[in-house]
Coordinates of C-alpha atoms (C1' of nucleotides) in Angstrom, one line a residue:
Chain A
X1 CA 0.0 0.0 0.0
X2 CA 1.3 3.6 -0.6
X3 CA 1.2 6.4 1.9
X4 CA 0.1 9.6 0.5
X5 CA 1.5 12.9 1.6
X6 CA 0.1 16.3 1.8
X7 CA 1.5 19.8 1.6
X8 CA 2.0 21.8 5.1
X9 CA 3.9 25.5 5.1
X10 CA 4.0 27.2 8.4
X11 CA 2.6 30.2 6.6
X12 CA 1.8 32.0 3.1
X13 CA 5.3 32.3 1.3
X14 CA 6.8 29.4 3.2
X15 CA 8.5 26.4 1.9
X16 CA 6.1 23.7 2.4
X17 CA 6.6 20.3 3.8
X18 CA 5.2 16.9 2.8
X19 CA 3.2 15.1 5.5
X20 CA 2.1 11.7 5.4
X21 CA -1.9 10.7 5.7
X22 CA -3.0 7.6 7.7
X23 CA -5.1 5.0 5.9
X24 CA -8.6 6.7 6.0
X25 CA -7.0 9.3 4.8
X26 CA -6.5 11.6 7.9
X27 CA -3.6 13.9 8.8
X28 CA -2.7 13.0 12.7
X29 CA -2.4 16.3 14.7
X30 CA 0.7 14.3 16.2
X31 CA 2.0 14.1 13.4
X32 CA 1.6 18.1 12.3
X33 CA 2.8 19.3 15.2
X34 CA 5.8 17.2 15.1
X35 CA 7.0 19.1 12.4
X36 CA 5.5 22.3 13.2
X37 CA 5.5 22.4 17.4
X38 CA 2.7 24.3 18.6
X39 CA -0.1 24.2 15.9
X40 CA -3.3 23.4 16.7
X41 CA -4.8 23.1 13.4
X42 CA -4.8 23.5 9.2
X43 CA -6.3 25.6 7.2
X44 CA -6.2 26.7 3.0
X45 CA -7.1 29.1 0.1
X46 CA -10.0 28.3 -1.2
X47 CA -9.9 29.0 -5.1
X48 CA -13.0 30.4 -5.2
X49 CA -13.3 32.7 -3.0
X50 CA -9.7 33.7 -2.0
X51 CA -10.6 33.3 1.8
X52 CA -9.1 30.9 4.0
X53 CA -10.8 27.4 5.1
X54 CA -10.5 25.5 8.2
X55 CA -10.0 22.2 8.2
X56 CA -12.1 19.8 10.3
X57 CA -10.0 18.9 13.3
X58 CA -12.1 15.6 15.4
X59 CA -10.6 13.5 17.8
X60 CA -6.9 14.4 16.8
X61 CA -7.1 13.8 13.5
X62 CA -7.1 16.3 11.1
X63 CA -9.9 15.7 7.8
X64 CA -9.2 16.6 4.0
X65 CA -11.6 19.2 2.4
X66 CA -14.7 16.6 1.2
X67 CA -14.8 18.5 -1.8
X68 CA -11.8 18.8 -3.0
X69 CA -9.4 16.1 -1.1
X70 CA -5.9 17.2 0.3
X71 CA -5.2 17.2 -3.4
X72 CA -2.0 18.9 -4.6
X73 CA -2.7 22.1 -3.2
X74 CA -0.8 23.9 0.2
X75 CA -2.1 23.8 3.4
X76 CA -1.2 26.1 6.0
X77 CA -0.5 26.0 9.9
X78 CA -2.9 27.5 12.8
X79 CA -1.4 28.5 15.7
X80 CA -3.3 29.3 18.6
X81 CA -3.6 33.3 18.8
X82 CA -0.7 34.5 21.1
X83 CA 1.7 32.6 18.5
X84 CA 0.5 34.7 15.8
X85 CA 2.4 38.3 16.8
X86 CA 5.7 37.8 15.1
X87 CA 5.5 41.8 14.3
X88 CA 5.2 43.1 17.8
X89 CA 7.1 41.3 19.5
X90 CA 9.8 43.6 17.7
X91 CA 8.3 46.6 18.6
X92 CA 8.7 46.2 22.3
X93 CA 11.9 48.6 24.0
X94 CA 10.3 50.4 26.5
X95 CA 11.6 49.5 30.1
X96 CA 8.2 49.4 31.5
X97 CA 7.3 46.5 29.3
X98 CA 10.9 44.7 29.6
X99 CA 10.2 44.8 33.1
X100 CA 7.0 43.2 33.1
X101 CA 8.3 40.4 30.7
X102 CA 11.2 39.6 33.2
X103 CA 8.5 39.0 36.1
X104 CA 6.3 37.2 34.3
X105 CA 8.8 35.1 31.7
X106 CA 9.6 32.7 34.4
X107 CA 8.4 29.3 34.0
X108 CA 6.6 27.4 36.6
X109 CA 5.8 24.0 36.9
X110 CA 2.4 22.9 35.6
X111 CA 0.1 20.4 36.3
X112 CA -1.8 18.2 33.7
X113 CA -5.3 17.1 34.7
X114 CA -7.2 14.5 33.2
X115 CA -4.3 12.0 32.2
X116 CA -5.2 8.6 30.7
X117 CA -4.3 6.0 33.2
X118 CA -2.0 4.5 31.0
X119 CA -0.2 7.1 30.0
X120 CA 3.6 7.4 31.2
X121 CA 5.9 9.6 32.0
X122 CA 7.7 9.0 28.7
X123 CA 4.4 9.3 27.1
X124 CA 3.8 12.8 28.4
X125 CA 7.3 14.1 28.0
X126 CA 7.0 12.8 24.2
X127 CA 3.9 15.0 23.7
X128 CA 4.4 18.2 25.0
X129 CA 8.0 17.9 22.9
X130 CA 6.6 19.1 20.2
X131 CA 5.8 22.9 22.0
X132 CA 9.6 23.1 23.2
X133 CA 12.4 21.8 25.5
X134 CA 10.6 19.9 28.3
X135 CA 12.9 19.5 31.6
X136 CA 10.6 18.0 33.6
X137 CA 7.2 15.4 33.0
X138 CA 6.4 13.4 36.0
X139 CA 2.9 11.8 36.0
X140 CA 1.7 11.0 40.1
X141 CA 1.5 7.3 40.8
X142 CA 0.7 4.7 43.8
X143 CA 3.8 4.0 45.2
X144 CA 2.9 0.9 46.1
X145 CA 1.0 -0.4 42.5
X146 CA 3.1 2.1 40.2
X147 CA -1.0 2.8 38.9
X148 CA -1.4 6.5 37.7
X149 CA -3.5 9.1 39.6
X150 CA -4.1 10.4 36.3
X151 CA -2.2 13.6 36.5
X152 CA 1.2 14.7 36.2
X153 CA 3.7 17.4 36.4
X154 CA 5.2 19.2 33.5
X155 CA 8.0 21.6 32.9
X156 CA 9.3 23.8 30.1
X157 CA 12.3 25.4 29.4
X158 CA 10.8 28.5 27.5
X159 CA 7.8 31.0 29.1
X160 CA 6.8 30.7 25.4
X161 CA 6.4 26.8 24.9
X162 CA 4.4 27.1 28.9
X163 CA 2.5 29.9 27.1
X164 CA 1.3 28.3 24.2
X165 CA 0.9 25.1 26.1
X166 CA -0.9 26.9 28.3
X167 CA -3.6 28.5 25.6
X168 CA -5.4 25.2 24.3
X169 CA -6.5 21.8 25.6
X170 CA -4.9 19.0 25.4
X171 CA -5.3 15.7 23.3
X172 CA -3.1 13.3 25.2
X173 CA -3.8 9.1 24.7
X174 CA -6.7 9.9 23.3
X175 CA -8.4 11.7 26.3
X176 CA -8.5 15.4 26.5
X177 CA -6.4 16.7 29.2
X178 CA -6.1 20.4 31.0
X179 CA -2.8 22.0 31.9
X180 CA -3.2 25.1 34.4
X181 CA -0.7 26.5 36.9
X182 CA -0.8 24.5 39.7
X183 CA -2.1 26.1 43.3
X184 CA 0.6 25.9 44.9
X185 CA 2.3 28.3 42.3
X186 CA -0.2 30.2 41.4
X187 CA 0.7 33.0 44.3
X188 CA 4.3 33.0 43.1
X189 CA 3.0 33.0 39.1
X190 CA 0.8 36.1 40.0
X191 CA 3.4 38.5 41.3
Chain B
dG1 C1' -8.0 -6.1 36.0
dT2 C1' -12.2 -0.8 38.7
dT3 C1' -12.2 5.5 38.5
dG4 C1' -12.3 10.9 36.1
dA5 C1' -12.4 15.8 40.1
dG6 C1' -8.4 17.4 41.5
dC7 C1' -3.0 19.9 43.2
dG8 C1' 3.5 17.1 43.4
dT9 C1' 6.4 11.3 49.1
dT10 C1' 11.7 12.1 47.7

DNA sequence: GTTGAGCGTT
């Protein structure tokens, strides 16, 4: 059987990289964001119209256009919207501003609620990879059985991947997970 | 071998 690939640019102008489809003809979000950490979706020019198109997005997996297929056309990322300021973040000097950054750019650990029970520590480290350098995953377990409490303890080496981790919900094993600052950081994070 | 809101033994 032969895998077919579709056409993913980070944006408009972009050199575009080929992704491979499963066998019902889905792109995994795993394996978009692999390649392009951080997005949380697809979209493309329709030819008609000249306006963008979503792609359907359901349980992780990422549908081709009915109408027209993936076909041979480019499709573009989505980020989640604090990704999407490439311009401003250029424009920033003033010390009130640089200030504010250095209080708030610190990262903290977070927790992830809602974790499969199966899911490992390896497993979570894996996929929050794709947003940026992970130092830390830990997932709670009996320490007797070794069974997960179904949540864990993540931490990133960038305010930006905690940032954009922190914008969206989470598709982890196949259950939806949430990621927040835990309580017992949430005083120190506020400051 | 089960469960599904929550808040981390070191």
């Amino acid at each position: 059987m032969s895998v077919e690939y579709l056409q993913v640019a980070e944006d408009e102008g972009e050199e575009p990289i080929e992704l491979p489809t499963e066998d019902d003809g889905t792109l995994l979000l795993s394996t978009l964001s692999a390649q392009f950490p951080g997005s949380s979706g697809l979209k493309y020019r329709n030819p008609e119209t000249k306006a963008m198109r979503g792609v359907r997005l359901s349980e992780g997996r990422l549908h081709p256009p009915p109408e027209i297929g993936w076909g041979s056309q480019i499709f573009y990322c989505v980020f989640p919207k604090e990704n999407k300021r490439k311009s401003d973040d250029n424009l920033e000097n003033s010390t009130a501003k640089t200030k504010r950054m250095e209080t708030k750019l610190r990262c903290t650990d977070l927790i992830v609620l809602g974790l499969p029970w199966k899911t490992t520590e390896q497993n979570l480290r894996e996929y929050f990879e794709t947003f940026g350098e992970v130092l830390m995953a830990q997932v709670k377990k009996d320490p007797k059985t070794g069974q997960s409490k179904g949540f864990g303890f993540i931490r990133f080496a960038s305010y930006e991947s905690q940032m954009r981790v922190l914008a969206q919900r989470h598709m982890i094993d196949g259950r939806w997970c949430d990621v927040k600052v835990p309580n017992s950081k949430v005083l120190m994070a506020r400051i």
